[in-house]
Short mmCIF file of C-alpha atoms in Angstrom, two decimals:
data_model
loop_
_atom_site.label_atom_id
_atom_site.label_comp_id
_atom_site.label_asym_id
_atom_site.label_seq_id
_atom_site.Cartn_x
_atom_site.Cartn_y
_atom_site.Cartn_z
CA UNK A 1 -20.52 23.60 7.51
CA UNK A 2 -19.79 20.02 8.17
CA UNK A 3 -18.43 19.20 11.63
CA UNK A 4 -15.91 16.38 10.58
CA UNK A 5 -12.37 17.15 12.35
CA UNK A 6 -10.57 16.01 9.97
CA UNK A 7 -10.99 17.93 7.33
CA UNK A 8 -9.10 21.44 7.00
CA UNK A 9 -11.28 24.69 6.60
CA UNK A 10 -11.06 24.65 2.86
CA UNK A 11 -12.44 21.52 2.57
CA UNK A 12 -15.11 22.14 4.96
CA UNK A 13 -16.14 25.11 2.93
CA UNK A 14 -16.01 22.79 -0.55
CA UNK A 15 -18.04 20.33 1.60
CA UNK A 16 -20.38 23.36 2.31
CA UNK A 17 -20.78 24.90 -1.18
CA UNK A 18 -21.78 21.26 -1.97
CA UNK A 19 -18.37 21.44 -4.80
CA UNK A 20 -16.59 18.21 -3.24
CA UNK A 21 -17.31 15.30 -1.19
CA UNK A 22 -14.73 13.65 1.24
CA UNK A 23 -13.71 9.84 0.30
CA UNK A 24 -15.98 7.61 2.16
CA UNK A 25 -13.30 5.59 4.56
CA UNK A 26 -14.40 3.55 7.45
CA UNK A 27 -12.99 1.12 9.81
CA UNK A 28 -14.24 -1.73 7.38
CA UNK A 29 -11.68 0.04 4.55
CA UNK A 30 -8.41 0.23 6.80
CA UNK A 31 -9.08 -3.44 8.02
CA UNK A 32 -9.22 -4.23 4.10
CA UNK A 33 -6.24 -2.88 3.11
CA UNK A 34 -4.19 -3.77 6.55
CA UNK A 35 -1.52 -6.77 6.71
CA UNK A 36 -2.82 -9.77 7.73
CA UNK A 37 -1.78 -11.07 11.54
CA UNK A 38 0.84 -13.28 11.65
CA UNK A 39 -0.17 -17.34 11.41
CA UNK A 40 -0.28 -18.63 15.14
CA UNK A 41 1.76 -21.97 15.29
CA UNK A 42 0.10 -25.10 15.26
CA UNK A 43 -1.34 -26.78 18.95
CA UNK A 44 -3.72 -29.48 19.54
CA UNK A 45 -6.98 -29.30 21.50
CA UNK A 46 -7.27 -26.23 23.81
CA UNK A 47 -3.72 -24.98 22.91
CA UNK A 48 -2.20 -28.56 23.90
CA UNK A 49 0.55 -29.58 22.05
CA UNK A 50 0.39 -32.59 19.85
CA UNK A 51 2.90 -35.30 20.80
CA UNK A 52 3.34 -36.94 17.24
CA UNK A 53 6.19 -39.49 18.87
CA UNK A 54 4.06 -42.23 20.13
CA UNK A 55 0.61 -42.48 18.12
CA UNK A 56 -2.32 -44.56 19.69
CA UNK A 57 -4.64 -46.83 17.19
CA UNK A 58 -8.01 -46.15 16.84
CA UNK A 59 -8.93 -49.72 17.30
CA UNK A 60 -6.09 -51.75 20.03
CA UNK A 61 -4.14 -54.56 18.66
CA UNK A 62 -2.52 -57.40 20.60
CA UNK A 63 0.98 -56.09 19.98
CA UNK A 64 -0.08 -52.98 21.34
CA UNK A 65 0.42 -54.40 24.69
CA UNK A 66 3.59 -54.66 24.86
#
């Protein structure tokens, strides 16, 4: 008889007399069909926050010395 724990002793005997076969469910099936993890909020580099307040240029300008 099939060894699977799952199953109750009817269905090991179907399994047995080859009459029905269990649904084929693995880990890759209840990961399809889970909800997806929440969206983790937005950080810069490394988990930095971005300071959008004060922006530098690429390419310094004379009035950026001020």
């Amino acid at each position: 008889m099939s060894t699977r724990p799952d199953l109750a002793w009817w269905q090991k005997l179907l399994v047995f007399l080859k009459m029905w076969r269990p649904p084929h469910r693995t880990l890759h099936h209840e990961l399809r069909e889970a909800q997806p993890p929440p969206v983790p909020p937005v950080t810069g580099a490394h988990g930095n926050r971005v300071d959008t307040t004060t922006r530098r240029r690429l390419v310094p300008q004379r009035a950026d010395r001020d």
